[in-house]
Amino acid sequence: MASRIIIHVDMDAFYAAVEQRDRPELRGRPVIVGGTPEGRGVVSAASYEAREFGVHSAMPAAQAVRACPQGAFLPVDMRKYRRVSEEVMAILGLHAGVIEQVSIDEAFLEVTDRARDFAAAARIARSIKREIRGELKLTASVGVGPNKFLAKLASDLEKPDGLVVIEPHEAEGFLAPLPVGKLWGVGPKTEKRLQERGLKTIGQVAGTPVEELRKLLGPWGDVVHELARGIDERAVEPVREAKSASAEQTFPEDLDNVRDMRKALAELSREVAGRLQGEGVRARTVAIKVRFGDFRTITRQTTLGEATDQAEVLRQTAYRLLDGVDRAGQGIRLLGVRGAGLEQALAQLSLFDEQAQRRGQLERTLSYIRRRFGPEAVRWAREGLRQK
Ligand SMILES: [Mg+2]
């Protein structure tokens, strides 16, 4: 049976990992971003070394200092994280037609149209991880599943640097032993209510008649019952406006000389420049995509000193990126050029946008619940999701 295939990508300890990447002296050390060594503020992110001391995000910094006095406490450098986030999203953009960015370091990719089966989706997932590691020197955990819920669950199972695939027939087995708190929308209160009825694992919830769950949780019981059985029909919905402009071309015959490749890149650069100018934005990141005759696909990208909407700059950059690709004598089947990290979008981003984005995510979830379970379920959903 045809199934949807969705990938969820979640960067590992994102802010802390970016700092460790950029400051080698911090590698292997507990790094705590947000909050001061004097214990003011709140922790935004903790490296895995810091987590071993029990430090986690949203913890008051004072508490983090007590738990891990030797930690390196760093201020939040949002500008930098946003730029890296744009680079991550640019890589993801090359692997899916539809991307839903959920937060600064997390996104869903709809790959049903690109991956024939889950093995093919796993290959995409591995490429994504490889490119993020190779180009950005960061790690991501990736989950592949037949829906958003399972894909997100999968990405969380083997963090950090994980890759977990949950195929439809495996969903029940994956879910059964997990605590009910792993279901989205089941916060501490709902969890307690379920536990009081002896429902501790997702498997137990799945095996409970929906009427009983309804009695316990109201209309929210319907949602929980579906999730417990691995059912989630939410679509991957692109949230943000175009954050990139790209163009690609598949050649009737594989290209094997550089002149033809450059000619194609020049053409694609003109096309991308036209789109950027049309949108009134400039790209800070330029990427190329290269698919070889054997379908192996790689991307290369670079960040410009100054954002551009000029075909000439894109072209020169694309040439340079192509020069860095080891073709090993292989013909090229497809080339693509992409401009991302659009400057206008970057300048507009603020904490407010981040919150608006989260609200947008919440609203989409609620509208799904409204469509599927009726308006009464929404009230419960709001409560359940607020507990998270
Ligand atoms: Mg993350």
Coordinates of N, CA and C in Angstrom, one line a residue, residues 251-351:
F251 N 19.8 17.1 -17.9 CA 20.3 17.2 -19.3 C 19.8 15.9 -20.0
P252 N 19.5 16.1 -21.3 CA 19.1 14.9 -22.1 C 20.2 13.9 -22.2
E253 N 21.5 14.4 -22.1 CA 22.6 13.4 -22.1 C 23.6 13.9 -21.0
D254 N 24.2 13.0 -20.3 CA 25.1 13.5 -19.2 C 26.2 14.4 -19.8
L255 N 26.5 15.5 -19.1 CA 27.5 16.4 -19.5 C 28.9 15.8 -19.0
D256 N 29.9 15.9 -19.9 CA 31.2 15.5 -19.4 C 32.3 16.5 -19.7
N257 N 31.9 17.6 -20.2 CA 33.0 18.6 -20.2 C 32.6 19.9 -19.5
V258 N 33.6 20.5 -18.9 CA 33.4 21.6 -18.0 C 32.7 22.8 -18.7
R259 N 33.1 23.0 -20.0 CA 32.5 24.1 -20.7 C 30.9 24.0 -20.7
D260 N 30.4 22.9 -21.0 CA 29.0 22.7 -21.0 C 28.4 22.9 -19.6
M261 N 29.1 22.4 -18.6 CA 28.6 22.5 -17.2 C 28.5 24.0 -16.8
R262 N 29.6 24.7 -17.2 CA 29.6 26.1 -16.9 C 28.5 26.9 -17.6
K263 N 28.3 26.5 -18.8 CA 27.2 27.1 -19.6 C 25.9 26.9 -18.9
A264 N 25.6 25.7 -18.4 CA 24.4 25.4 -17.7 C 24.3 26.2 -16.5
L265 N 25.4 26.3 -15.7 CA 25.4 27.0 -14.4 C 25.1 28.5 -14.7
A266 N 25.6 29.0 -15.8 CA 25.4 30.4 -16.1 C 23.9 30.7 -16.4
E267 N 23.4 29.8 -17.1 CA 21.9 29.9 -17.4 C 21.1 29.8 -16.1
L268 N 21.4 28.9 -15.3 CA 20.6 28.7 -14.0 C 20.9 29.9 -13.1
S269 N 22.1 30.4 -13.1 CA 22.3 31.6 -12.3 C 21.5 32.8 -12.7
R270 N 21.3 32.9 -14.0 CA 20.5 34.0 -14.5 C 19.0 33.9 -14.1
E271 N 18.6 32.6 -14.1 CA 17.2 32.3 -13.7 C 17.0 32.6 -12.2
V272 N 17.9 32.2 -11.4 CA 17.8 32.4 -10.0 C 17.9 33.9 -9.7
A273 N 18.8 34.6 -10.3 CA 18.9 36.1 -10.1 C 17.6 36.7 -10.5
G274 N 17.0 36.3 -11.6 CA 15.7 36.9 -12.0 C 14.6 36.7 -10.9
R275 N 14.6 35.5 -10.3 CA 13.7 35.3 -9.2 C 13.9 36.1 -8.0
L276 N 15.2 36.2 -7.6 CA 15.6 37.0 -6.4 C 15.1 38.5 -6.7
Q277 N 15.5 39.0 -7.9 CA 15.1 40.4 -8.2 C 13.6 40.6 -8.2
G278 N 12.9 39.5 -8.7 CA 11.5 39.6 -8.7 C 10.9 39.7 -7.3
E279 N 11.5 39.0 -6.4 CA 11.0 39.0 -5.0 C 11.6 40.2 -4.2
G280 N 12.5 40.9 -4.8 CA 13.1 42.0 -4.0 C 14.0 41.5 -2.9
V281 N 14.7 40.4 -3.0 CA 15.5 39.9 -2.0 C 16.9 39.5 -2.5
R282 N 17.8 39.4 -1.6 CA 19.2 39.0 -2.0 C 19.6 37.7 -1.2
A283 N 20.4 36.9 -1.9 CA 20.8 35.7 -1.3 C 22.2 35.8 -0.6
R284 N 22.3 35.3 0.5 CA 23.6 35.3 1.2 C 24.3 34.0 1.0
T285 N 23.5 32.9 0.8 CA 24.1 31.6 0.6 C 23.8 31.1 -0.8
V286 N 24.9 30.6 -1.4 CA 24.7 30.1 -2.8 C 25.1 28.6 -2.7
A287 N 24.2 27.8 -3.3 CA 24.4 26.4 -3.4 C 24.3 25.8 -4.8
I288 N 25.1 24.8 -5.1 CA 24.9 24.1 -6.3 C 24.5 22.6 -5.9
K289 N 23.8 22.0 -6.8 CA 23.4 20.6 -6.7 C 24.0 19.9 -7.9
V290 N 24.6 18.8 -7.7 CA 25.2 18.0 -8.8 C 24.7 16.6 -8.7
R291 N 24.0 16.1 -9.8 CA 23.7 14.7 -9.8 C 24.5 14.0 -10.9
F292 N 25.2 13.0 -10.5 CA 26.0 12.3 -11.4 C 25.2 11.3 -12.2
G293 N 25.9 10.7 -13.2 CA 25.2 9.7 -14.1 C 24.6 8.6 -13.3
D294 N 25.3 8.2 -12.2 CA 24.8 7.1 -11.4 C 23.8 7.5 -10.3
F295 N 23.3 8.8 -10.5 CA 22.3 9.3 -9.6 C 22.8 9.7 -8.2
R296 N 24.1 9.5 -8.0 CA 24.6 10.1 -6.8 C 24.5 11.6 -6.8
T297 N 24.0 12.2 -5.7 CA 23.7 13.6 -5.7 C 24.4 14.3 -4.6
I298 N 25.1 15.4 -4.9 CA 25.8 16.1 -3.8 C 25.4 17.6 -3.9
T299 N 25.6 18.3 -2.8 CA 25.4 19.7 -2.9 C 26.7 20.4 -2.3
R300 N 26.9 21.6 -2.8 CA 28.0 22.4 -2.2 C 27.5 23.8 -2.0
Q301 N 27.8 24.4 -0.9 CA 27.4 25.7 -0.7 C 28.4 26.6 -0.1
T302 N 28.2 27.9 -0.2 CA 29.1 28.8 0.4 C 28.3 30.1 0.8
T303 N 28.8 30.7 1.8 CA 28.1 32.0 2.3 C 28.9 33.1 1.8
L304 N 28.2 34.1 1.2 CA 28.9 35.2 0.6 C 29.2 36.3 1.7
G305 N 30.2 37.1 1.4 CA 30.5 38.2 2.4 C 29.3 39.2 2.3
E306 N 28.7 39.4 1.1 CA 27.7 40.3 1.0 C 26.6 39.7 0.1
A307 N 25.3 39.8 0.6 CA 24.2 39.2 -0.1 C 24.1 39.7 -1.6
T308 N 23.6 38.9 -2.4 CA 23.5 39.4 -3.8 C 22.2 38.9 -4.5
D309 N 21.9 39.7 -5.6 CA 20.8 39.3 -6.5 C 21.3 39.3 -7.9
Q310 N 22.6 39.3 -8.1 CA 23.3 39.5 -9.4 C 23.7 38.1 -10.0
A311 N 23.2 37.9 -11.2 CA 23.6 36.7 -11.9 C 25.1 36.5 -12.0
E312 N 25.8 37.6 -12.2 CA 27.3 37.4 -12.3 C 27.9 36.9 -11.1
V313 N 27.5 37.4 -9.9 CA 28.0 36.9 -8.7 C 27.6 35.4 -8.4
L314 N 26.4 35.1 -8.7 CA 25.9 33.7 -8.6 C 26.7 32.8 -9.5
R315 N 26.9 33.3 -10.7 CA 27.6 32.4 -11.7 C 29.0 32.1 -11.2
Q316 N 29.8 33.2 -10.9 CA 31.1 33.0 -10.4 C 31.2 32.1 -9.2
T317 N 30.2 32.3 -8.3 CA 30.2 31.4 -7.1 C 29.9 30.0 -7.5
A318 N 29.0 29.8 -8.4 CA 28.6 28.4 -8.8 C 29.8 27.8 -9.5
Y319 N 30.6 28.5 -10.3 CA 31.8 28.0 -11.0 C 32.8 27.5 -9.9
R320 N 33.0 28.4 -8.9 CA 33.9 28.0 -7.9 C 33.5 26.8 -7.1
L321 N 32.2 26.7 -6.9 CA 31.7 25.5 -6.1 C 31.9 24.2 -7.0
L322 N 31.6 24.4 -8.3 CA 31.8 23.2 -9.2 C 33.3 22.8 -9.3
D323 N 34.2 23.8 -9.3 CA 35.6 23.5 -9.3 C 36.0 22.6 -8.1
G324 N 35.3 22.8 -7.0 CA 35.6 22.1 -5.8 C 35.0 20.7 -5.8
V325 N 34.3 20.3 -6.8 CA 33.6 19.0 -6.8 C 34.5 18.0 -7.5
D326 N 34.8 16.9 -6.8 CA 35.6 15.8 -7.5 C 34.7 15.0 -8.3
R327 N 34.8 15.1 -9.6 CA 33.9 14.4 -10.5 C 34.4 13.0 -10.8
A328 N 35.6 12.8 -10.6 CA 36.2 11.5 -10.8 C 35.8 10.9 -12.2
G329 N 35.8 11.8 -13.2 CA 35.6 11.4 -14.5 C 34.1 11.1 -14.9
Q330 N 33.2 11.3 -13.9 CA 31.8 11.0 -14.1 C 31.1 12.0 -14.9
G331 N 30.1 11.6 -15.7 CA 29.2 12.6 -16.4 C 28.2 13.1 -15.4
I332 N 27.7 14.3 -15.7 CA 26.7 15.0 -14.8 C 25.3 15.0 -15.5
R333 N 24.4 14.5 -14.7 CA 23.0 14.3 -15.2 C 22.1 15.6 -15.0
L334 N 22.4 16.2 -13.8 CA 21.6 17.4 -13.4 C 22.5 18.4 -12.7
L335 N 22.2 19.7 -12.9 CA 22.8 20.7 -12.2 C 21.7 21.6 -11.6
G336 N 22.0 22.2 -10.4 CA 21.0 23.1 -9.8 C 21.8 24.2 -9.2
V337 N 21.2 25.4 -9.2 CA 21.7 26.6 -8.4 C 20.7 27.1 -7.5
R338 N 21.1 27.4 -6.3 CA 20.1 27.9 -5.3 C 20.7 29.1 -4.6
G339 N 19.9 30.1 -4.4 CA 20.3 31.2 -3.5 C 19.4 31.2 -2.3
A340 N 20.0 31.2 -1.1 CA 19.2 31.1 0.1 C 19.8 32.1 1.2
G341 N 19.2 32.0 2.3 CA 19.6 33.0 3.4 C 19.2 34.3 2.9
L342 N 18.0 34.5 2.4 CA 17.7 35.7 1.8 C 17.7 36.9 2.8
E343 N 18.4 37.9 2.3 CA 18.7 39.0 3.2 C 17.5 39.7 3.9
Q344 N 16.5 40.0 3.1 CA 15.4 40.7 3.6 C 14.8 39.8 4.8
A345 N 14.7 38.6 4.5 CA 14.1 37.7 5.5 C 15.0 37.7 6.7
L346 N 16.3 37.6 6.6 CA 17.2 37.6 7.7 C 17.0 38.9 8.6
A347 N 16.9 40.0 7.9 CA 16.8 41.3 8.7 C 15.5 41.3 9.4
Q348 N 14.5 40.7 8.9 CA 13.1 40.8 9.5 C 13.0 39.8 10.7
L349 N 13.9 38.8 10.7 CA 13.7 37.8 11.8 C 14.0 38.4 13.1
S350 N 13.2 38.1 14.1 CA 13.4 38.5 15.4 C 12.8 37.5 16.3
L351 N 13.0 37.7 17.6 CA 12.4 36.7 18.5 C 10.9 36.7 18.3

